[in-house]
PDB file of C-alpha atoms in Angstrom:
ATOM      1  CA  MET A   1       7.041 -27.627 -23.019  1.00  0.00           C
ATOM      2  CA  ILE A   2       3.904 -27.248 -25.139  1.00  0.00           C
ATOM      3  CA  ILE A   3       5.632 -28.103 -28.418  1.00  0.00           C
ATOM      4  CA  GLU A   4       7.216 -31.270 -27.044  1.00  0.00           C
ATOM      5  CA  GLY A   5       4.054 -32.433 -25.280  1.00  0.00           C
ATOM      6  CA  GLU A   6       5.221 -31.940 -21.698  1.00  0.00           C
ATOM      7  CA  LEU A   7       2.117 -29.785 -21.328  1.00  0.00           C
ATOM      8  CA  LYS A   8      -0.761 -31.665 -22.984  1.00  0.00           C
ATOM      9  CA  GLU A   9      -3.593 -30.425 -25.163  1.00  0.00           C
ATOM     10  CA  GLY A  10      -6.436 -29.076 -23.063  1.00  0.00           C
ATOM     11  CA  GLU A  11      -4.325 -29.106 -19.894  1.00  0.00           C
ATOM     12  CA  ARG A  12      -4.824 -26.183 -17.542  1.00  0.00           C
ATOM     13  CA  ILE A  13      -1.661 -24.158 -16.938  1.00  0.00           C
ATOM     14  CA  ASN A  14      -0.761 -24.377 -13.248  1.00  0.00           C
ATOM     15  CA  GLU A  15       0.752 -20.927 -12.825  1.00  0.00           C
ATOM     16  CA  PRO A  16       2.181 -21.313  -9.287  1.00  0.00           C
ATOM     17  CA  ALA A  17       3.826 -24.651 -10.151  1.00  0.00           C
ATOM     18  CA  LEU A  18       5.209 -23.294 -13.429  1.00  0.00           C
ATOM     19  CA  CYS A  19       6.590 -20.179 -11.734  1.00  0.00           C
ATOM     20  CA  LYS A  20       8.412 -22.391  -9.251  1.00  0.00           C
ATOM     21  CA  GLN A  21       9.717 -24.723 -11.953  1.00  0.00           C
ATOM     22  CA  LEU A  22      10.981 -21.864 -14.144  1.00  0.00           C
ATOM     23  CA  ASP A  23      12.077 -19.733 -11.170  1.00  0.00           C
ATOM     24  CA  ILE A  24      10.151 -16.656 -12.295  1.00  0.00           C
ATOM     25  CA  SER A  25       7.388 -14.464 -10.855  1.00  0.00           C
ATOM     26  CA  ARG A  26       3.764 -14.414 -11.988  1.00  0.00           C
ATOM     27  CA  THR A  27       4.122 -11.193 -14.021  1.00  0.00           C
ATOM     28  CA  PRO A  28       6.558 -12.463 -16.712  1.00  0.00           C
ATOM     29  CA  LEU A  29       4.683 -15.777 -16.859  1.00  0.00           C
ATOM     30  CA  ARG A  30       1.397 -14.030 -17.529  1.00  0.00           C
ATOM     31  CA  GLU A  31       3.024 -11.843 -20.181  1.00  0.00           C
ATOM     32  CA  ALA A  32       4.362 -15.002 -21.833  1.00  0.00           C
ATOM     33  CA  LEU A  33       0.903 -16.587 -21.707  1.00  0.00           C
ATOM     34  CA  LYS A  34      -0.559 -13.536 -23.455  1.00  0.00           C
ATOM     35  CA  VAL A  35       1.979 -13.960 -26.256  1.00  0.00           C
ATOM     36  CA  LEU A  36       1.231 -17.700 -26.500  1.00  0.00           C
ATOM     37  CA  ASN A  37      -2.477 -16.873 -26.602  1.00  0.00           C
ATOM     38  CA  SER A  38      -1.920 -14.502 -29.544  1.00  0.00           C
ATOM     39  CA  GLU A  39       0.056 -17.271 -31.273  1.00  0.00           C
ATOM     40  CA  GLY A  40      -2.734 -19.798 -30.760  1.00  0.00           C
ATOM     41  CA  MET A  41      -0.770 -22.080 -28.432  1.00  0.00           C
ATOM     42  CA  VAL A  42      -2.816 -21.408 -25.292  1.00  0.00           C
ATOM     43  CA  THR A  43      -6.366 -20.243 -24.647  1.00  0.00           C
ATOM     44  CA  ILE A  44      -6.952 -17.767 -21.829  1.00  0.00           C
ATOM     45  CA  GLU A  45     -10.352 -18.118 -20.169  1.00  0.00           C
ATOM     46  CA  PRO A  46     -11.684 -15.169 -18.085  1.00  0.00           C
ATOM     47  CA  ASN A  47     -11.331 -15.890 -14.363  1.00  0.00           C
ATOM     48  CA  ARG A  48     -10.211 -19.451 -15.111  1.00  0.00           C
ATOM     49  CA  GLY A  49      -6.635 -19.031 -16.308  1.00  0.00           C
ATOM     50  CA  ALA A  50      -5.000 -20.543 -19.371  1.00  0.00           C
ATOM     51  CA  ARG A  51      -5.222 -23.931 -21.074  1.00  0.00           C
ATOM     52  CA  VAL A  52      -3.068 -25.493 -23.761  1.00  0.00           C
ATOM     53  CA  SER A  53      -4.954 -25.081 -27.038  1.00  0.00           C
ATOM     54  CA  THR A  54      -6.258 -28.097 -28.914  1.00  0.00           C
ATOM     55  CA  ILE A  55      -5.004 -28.695 -32.454  1.00  0.00           C
ATOM     56  CA  THR A  56      -7.762 -29.455 -34.970  1.00  0.00           C
ATOM     57  CA  PRO A  57      -7.341 -31.143 -38.371  1.00  0.00           C
ATOM     58  CA  GLU A  58      -8.996 -28.154 -40.057  1.00  0.00           C
ATOM     59  CA  GLU A  59      -6.547 -25.713 -38.488  1.00  0.00           C
ATOM     60  CA  ILE A  60      -3.544 -27.831 -39.468  1.00  0.00           C
ATOM     61  CA  ARG A  61      -4.778 -28.232 -43.051  1.00  0.00           C
ATOM     62  CA  GLU A  62      -5.341 -24.497 -43.519  1.00  0.00           C
ATOM     63  CA  HIS A  63      -2.032 -23.476 -41.960  1.00  0.00           C
ATOM     64  CA  PHE A  64       0.018 -25.993 -43.905  1.00  0.00           C
ATOM     65  CA  GLU A  65      -1.583 -24.948 -47.197  1.00  0.00           C
ATOM     66  CA  VAL A  66      -0.317 -21.408 -46.630  1.00  0.00           C
ATOM     67  CA  ILE A  67       3.070 -22.445 -45.206  1.00  0.00           C
ATOM     68  CA  CYS A  68       3.550 -24.681 -48.240  1.00  0.00           C
ATOM     69  CA  SER A  69       3.151 -21.710 -50.587  1.00  0.00           C
ATOM     70  CA  LEU A  70       5.423 -19.471 -48.501  1.00  0.00           C
ATOM     71  CA  GLU A  71       8.209 -22.038 -48.276  1.00  0.00           C
ATOM     72  CA  ARG A  72       7.988 -22.889 -51.989  1.00  0.00           C
ATOM     73  CA  ARG A  73       8.534 -19.226 -52.897  1.00  0.00           C
ATOM     74  CA  ALA A  74      11.259 -18.875 -50.269  1.00  0.00           C
ATOM     75  CA  ALA A  75      13.195 -21.808 -51.745  1.00  0.00           C
ATOM     76  CA  GLU A  76      12.869 -20.357 -55.239  1.00  0.00           C
ATOM     77  CA  LEU A  77      14.254 -17.014 -54.056  1.00  0.00           C
ATOM     78  CA  ALA A  78      16.943 -18.559 -51.834  1.00  0.00           C
ATOM     79  CA  ALA A  79      18.311 -20.500 -54.808  1.00  0.00           C
ATOM     80  CA  GLN A  80      18.860 -17.155 -56.551  1.00  0.00           C
ATOM     81  CA  ARG A  81      19.950 -14.996 -53.626  1.00  0.00           C
ATOM     82  CA  ALA A  82      21.916 -17.156 -51.165  1.00  0.00           C
ATOM     83  CA  THR A  83      25.673 -16.682 -51.110  1.00  0.00           C
ATOM     84  CA  GLU A  84      28.057 -19.604 -51.455  1.00  0.00           C
ATOM     85  CA  ALA A  85      28.913 -19.233 -47.766  1.00  0.00           C
ATOM     86  CA  GLU A  86      25.241 -19.464 -46.837  1.00  0.00           C
ATOM     87  CA  LEU A  87      24.793 -22.582 -48.952  1.00  0.00           C
ATOM     88  CA  THR A  88      27.863 -24.080 -47.264  1.00  0.00           C
ATOM     89  CA  ARG A  89      26.218 -23.326 -43.910  1.00  0.00           C
ATOM     90  CA  LEU A  90      23.073 -25.171 -45.040  1.00  0.00           C
ATOM     91  CA  GLY A  91      25.262 -28.151 -45.948  1.00  0.00           C
ATOM     92  CA  GLN A  92      26.785 -28.164 -42.459  1.00  0.00           C
ATOM     93  CA  LEU A  93      23.323 -28.056 -40.906  1.00  0.00           C
ATOM     94  CA  GLN A  94      22.222 -30.964 -43.098  1.00  0.00           C
ATOM     95  CA  ASP A  95      25.157 -33.007 -41.797  1.00  0.00           C
ATOM     96  CA  LYS A  96      24.053 -32.263 -38.223  1.00  0.00           C
ATOM     97  CA  LEU A  97      20.456 -33.141 -39.108  1.00  0.00           C
ATOM     98  CA  GLU A  98      21.535 -36.534 -40.413  1.00  0.00           C
ATOM     99  CA  GLN A  99      23.770 -37.091 -37.376  1.00  0.00           C
ATOM    100  CA  TYR A 100      20.893 -36.459 -34.955  1.00  0.00           C
ATOM    101  CA  HIS A 101      18.677 -38.736 -37.021  1.00  0.00           C
ATOM    102  CA  GLN A 102      21.279 -41.517 -36.776  1.00  0.00           C
ATOM    103  CA  GLU A 103      21.475 -40.954 -33.005  1.00  0.00           C
ATOM    104  CA  GLN A 104      17.644 -40.860 -32.776  1.00  0.00           C
ATOM    105  CA  ASP A 105      17.957 -37.570 -30.887  1.00  0.00           C
ATOM    106  CA  LYS A 106      14.474 -36.236 -31.508  1.00  0.00           C
ATOM    107  CA  HIS A 107      14.901 -32.967 -29.604  1.00  0.00           C
ATOM    108  CA  GLN A 108      18.125 -31.894 -31.329  1.00  0.00           C
ATOM    109  CA  TYR A 109      16.826 -33.069 -34.713  1.00  0.00           C
ATOM    110  CA  PHE A 110      13.724 -30.919 -34.322  1.00  0.00           C
ATOM    111  CA  GLU A 111      15.782 -27.866 -33.320  1.00  0.00           C
ATOM    112  CA  ILE A 112      18.061 -28.168 -36.369  1.00  0.00           C
ATOM    113  CA  ASN A 113      15.115 -28.944 -38.640  1.00  0.00           C
ATOM    114  CA  GLN A 114      13.270 -25.819 -37.521  1.00  0.00           C
ATOM    115  CA  TYR A 115      16.435 -23.750 -37.898  1.00  0.00           C
ATOM    116  CA  ILE A 116      16.969 -24.950 -41.486  1.00  0.00           C
ATOM    117  CA  HIS A 117      13.427 -23.970 -42.442  1.00  0.00           C
ATOM    118  CA  ARG A 118      13.829 -20.537 -40.824  1.00  0.00           C
ATOM    119  CA  LEU A 119      17.191 -20.006 -42.530  1.00  0.00           C
ATOM    120  CA  ILE A 120      15.794 -20.771 -45.984  1.00  0.00           C
ATOM    121  CA  ILE A 121      13.031 -18.249 -45.316  1.00  0.00           C
ATOM    122  CA  GLU A 122      15.642 -15.646 -44.331  1.00  0.00           C
ATOM    123  CA  LEU A 123      17.770 -16.412 -47.407  1.00  0.00           C
ATOM    124  CA  ALA A 124      14.793 -15.448 -49.569  1.00  0.00           C
ATOM    125  CA  GLY A 125      15.454 -11.854 -48.511  1.00  0.00           C
ATOM    126  CA  ASN A 126      11.787 -10.913 -48.197  1.00  0.00           C
ATOM    127  CA  GLU A 127      10.803  -9.427 -44.829  1.00  0.00           C
ATOM    128  CA  THR A 128       7.044  -9.705 -45.417  1.00  0.00           C
ATOM    129  CA  LEU A 129       7.373 -13.390 -46.251  1.00  0.00           C
ATOM    130  CA  THR A 130       9.543 -13.899 -43.153  1.00  0.00           C
ATOM    131  CA  GLN A 131       6.994 -12.292 -40.824  1.00  0.00           C
ATOM    132  CA  LEU A 132       4.041 -14.248 -42.220  1.00  0.00           C
ATOM    133  CA  HIS A 133       5.983 -17.501 -41.983  1.00  0.00           C
ATOM    134  CA  HIS A 134       7.011 -16.840 -38.374  1.00  0.00           C
ATOM    135  CA  GLN A 135       3.409 -16.246 -37.300  1.00  0.00           C
ATOM    136  CA  LEU A 136       2.157 -19.456 -38.878  1.00  0.00           C
ATOM    137  CA  MET A 137       5.083 -21.619 -37.749  1.00  0.00           C
ATOM    138  CA  ASN A 138       4.333 -20.845 -34.120  1.00  0.00           C
ATOM    139  CA  ARG A 139       0.864 -22.306 -34.650  1.00  0.00           C
ATOM    140  CA  VAL A 140       2.039 -25.589 -36.176  1.00  0.00           C
ATOM    141  CA  SER A 141       5.247 -26.259 -34.198  1.00  0.00           C
ATOM    142  CA  ARG A 142       3.517 -28.865 -32.022  1.00  0.00           C
ATOM    143  CA  GLY A 143       2.316 -30.676 -35.106  1.00  0.00           C
ATOM    144  CA  ARG A 144       5.741 -30.685 -36.749  1.00  0.00           C
ATOM    145  CA  TYR A 145       7.318 -32.067 -33.588  1.00  0.00           C
ATOM    146  CA  LEU A 146       4.615 -34.746 -33.382  1.00  0.00           C
ATOM    147  CA  ALA A 147       5.336 -35.811 -36.975  1.00  0.00           C
ATOM    148  CA  ILE A 148       8.922 -36.751 -36.091  1.00  0.00           C
ATOM    149  CA  GLY A 149       7.454 -39.431 -33.842  1.00  0.00           C
ATOM    150  CA  PHE A 150       6.203 -41.283 -36.911  1.00  0.00           C
ATOM    151  CA  HIS A 151       9.324 -43.255 -37.828  1.00  0.00           C
ATOM    152  CA  HIS A 152       8.606 -43.591 -41.542  1.00  0.00           C
ATOM    153  CA  ARG A 153       8.037 -39.826 -41.796  1.00  0.00           C
ATOM    154  CA  TRP A 154      11.326 -39.137 -40.030  1.00  0.00           C
ATOM    155  CA  GLU A 155      13.163 -41.237 -42.619  1.00  0.00           C
ATOM    156  CA  GLU A 156      11.375 -39.480 -45.482  1.00  0.00           C
ATOM    157  CA  SER A 157      12.077 -36.054 -44.012  1.00  0.00           C
ATOM    158  CA  VAL A 158      15.847 -36.606 -43.940  1.00  0.00           C
ATOM    159  CA  THR A 159      15.831 -37.727 -47.580  1.00  0.00           C
ATOM    160  CA  GLU A 160      13.707 -34.751 -48.636  1.00  0.00           C
ATOM    161  CA  HIS A 161      16.024 -32.323 -46.842  1.00  0.00           C
ATOM    162  CA  ARG A 162      19.041 -33.784 -48.658  1.00  0.00           C
ATOM    163  CA  ALA A 163      17.295 -33.404 -52.051  1.00  0.00           C
ATOM    164  CA  LEU A 164      16.368 -29.822 -51.172  1.00  0.00           C
ATOM    165  CA  LEU A 165      19.971 -28.957 -50.306  1.00  0.00           C
ATOM    166  CA  GLU A 166      21.200 -30.401 -53.602  1.00  0.00           C
ATOM    167  CA  ALA A 167      18.652 -28.339 -55.563  1.00  0.00           C
ATOM    168  CA  LEU A 168      19.640 -25.144 -53.735  1.00  0.00           C
ATOM    169  CA  GLN A 169      23.336 -25.808 -54.312  1.00  0.00           C
ATOM    170  CA  ALA A 170      22.574 -26.318 -58.013  1.00  0.00           C
ATOM    171  CA  ARG A 171      20.744 -22.936 -58.020  1.00  0.00           C
ATOM    172  CA  ASP A 172      17.674 -24.742 -59.347  1.00  0.00           C
ATOM    173  CA  GLY A 173      14.931 -22.637 -57.789  1.00  0.00           C
ATOM    174  CA  GLU A 174      12.044 -24.397 -59.491  1.00  0.00           C
ATOM    175  CA  ARG A 175      13.176 -27.824 -58.274  1.00  0.00           C
ATOM    176  CA  ALA A 176      14.019 -26.534 -54.787  1.00  0.00           C
ATOM    177  CA  GLY A 177      10.582 -24.925 -54.500  1.00  0.00           C
ATOM    178  CA  ARG A 178       8.807 -28.079 -55.626  1.00  0.00           C
ATOM    179  CA  ILE A 179      10.782 -30.292 -53.217  1.00  0.00           C
ATOM    180  CA  LEU A 180      10.188 -28.018 -50.243  1.00  0.00           C
ATOM    181  CA  ALA A 181       6.479 -27.593 -51.004  1.00  0.00           C
ATOM    182  CA  GLU A 182       6.027 -31.370 -51.237  1.00  0.00           C
ATOM    183  CA  HIS A 183       8.067 -31.849 -48.056  1.00  0.00           C
ATOM    184  CA  VAL A 184       5.858 -29.430 -46.122  1.00  0.00           C
ATOM    185  CA  MET A 185       2.605 -30.909 -47.430  1.00  0.00           C
ATOM    186  CA  HIS A 186       3.735 -34.476 -46.693  1.00  0.00           C
ATOM    187  CA  THR A 187       4.014 -33.443 -43.050  1.00  0.00           C
ATOM    188  CA  GLY A 188       0.730 -31.533 -43.104  1.00  0.00           C
ATOM    189  CA  ASP A 189      -1.222 -34.337 -44.757  1.00  0.00           C
ATOM    190  CA  LEU A 190       0.155 -36.868 -42.284  1.00  0.00           C
ATOM    191  CA  LEU A 191      -0.833 -34.720 -39.323  1.00  0.00           C
ATOM    192  CA  VAL A 192      -4.331 -34.136 -40.663  1.00  0.00           C
ATOM    193  CA  ARG A 193      -4.855 -37.906 -41.054  1.00  0.00           C
ATOM    194  CA  GLU A 194      -3.517 -38.604 -37.573  1.00  0.00           C
ATOM    195  CA  LEU A 195      -5.702 -35.936 -35.972  1.00  0.00           C
ATOM    196  CA  GLU A 196      -8.789 -37.134 -37.859  1.00  0.00           C
ATOM    197  CA  ASP A 197      -8.087 -40.698 -36.703  1.00  0.00           C
ATOM    198  CA  LYS A 198      -7.712 -39.428 -33.136  1.00  0.00           C
ATOM    199  CA  GLN A 199     -11.068 -37.633 -33.335  1.00  0.00           C
ATOM    200  CA  GLN A 200     -12.744 -40.822 -34.573  1.00  0.00           C
ATOM    201  CA  ARG A 201     -11.198 -42.893 -31.775  1.00  0.00           C
ATOM    202  CA  LEU A 202     -12.433 -40.430 -29.180  1.00  0.00           C
ATOM    203  CA  GLY A 203     -15.876 -40.478 -30.742  1.00  0.00           C
TER     204      GLY A 203
END
């Protein structure tokens, strides 16, 4: 709900309404809010409840710089370590990605897109890298979902994913790493510009 903008930046979390909507009690909801607070997605204010955190350009820039490096190295390692079956699986996911793009199904596209990125991280076979990536991805998921809304970026993203798959299948780690790093930073740079423009509009 936060990632897809159903709950807006700065919006106070209405716990009773959310409990009713999700059909859960207050205890599991509050535990979930604590986790989201640790992941930077909500801010818990003493005696005032939780709000959806605001994304800043500075935060996005810093996170994407690190994610870019992690995903570059992951692609380099995945090109060496992935099995043929795993590369075939990536090809199947790419086909689904392109199908959802053709259907303009933003939700399903985002889910597959996220899954592909996570899978490449896992194929690197480095648990430390995987854990660091997971922590940072939770903080930028809203931004990545927002980027799909920019039509020209959506088109570019599909093309970049196809080039990445081809590099991985060719076992060209250097090229795969370069493509994925550029892909990640294209998204990050776009988000930073959009957020800076938004700040200027709001004065």
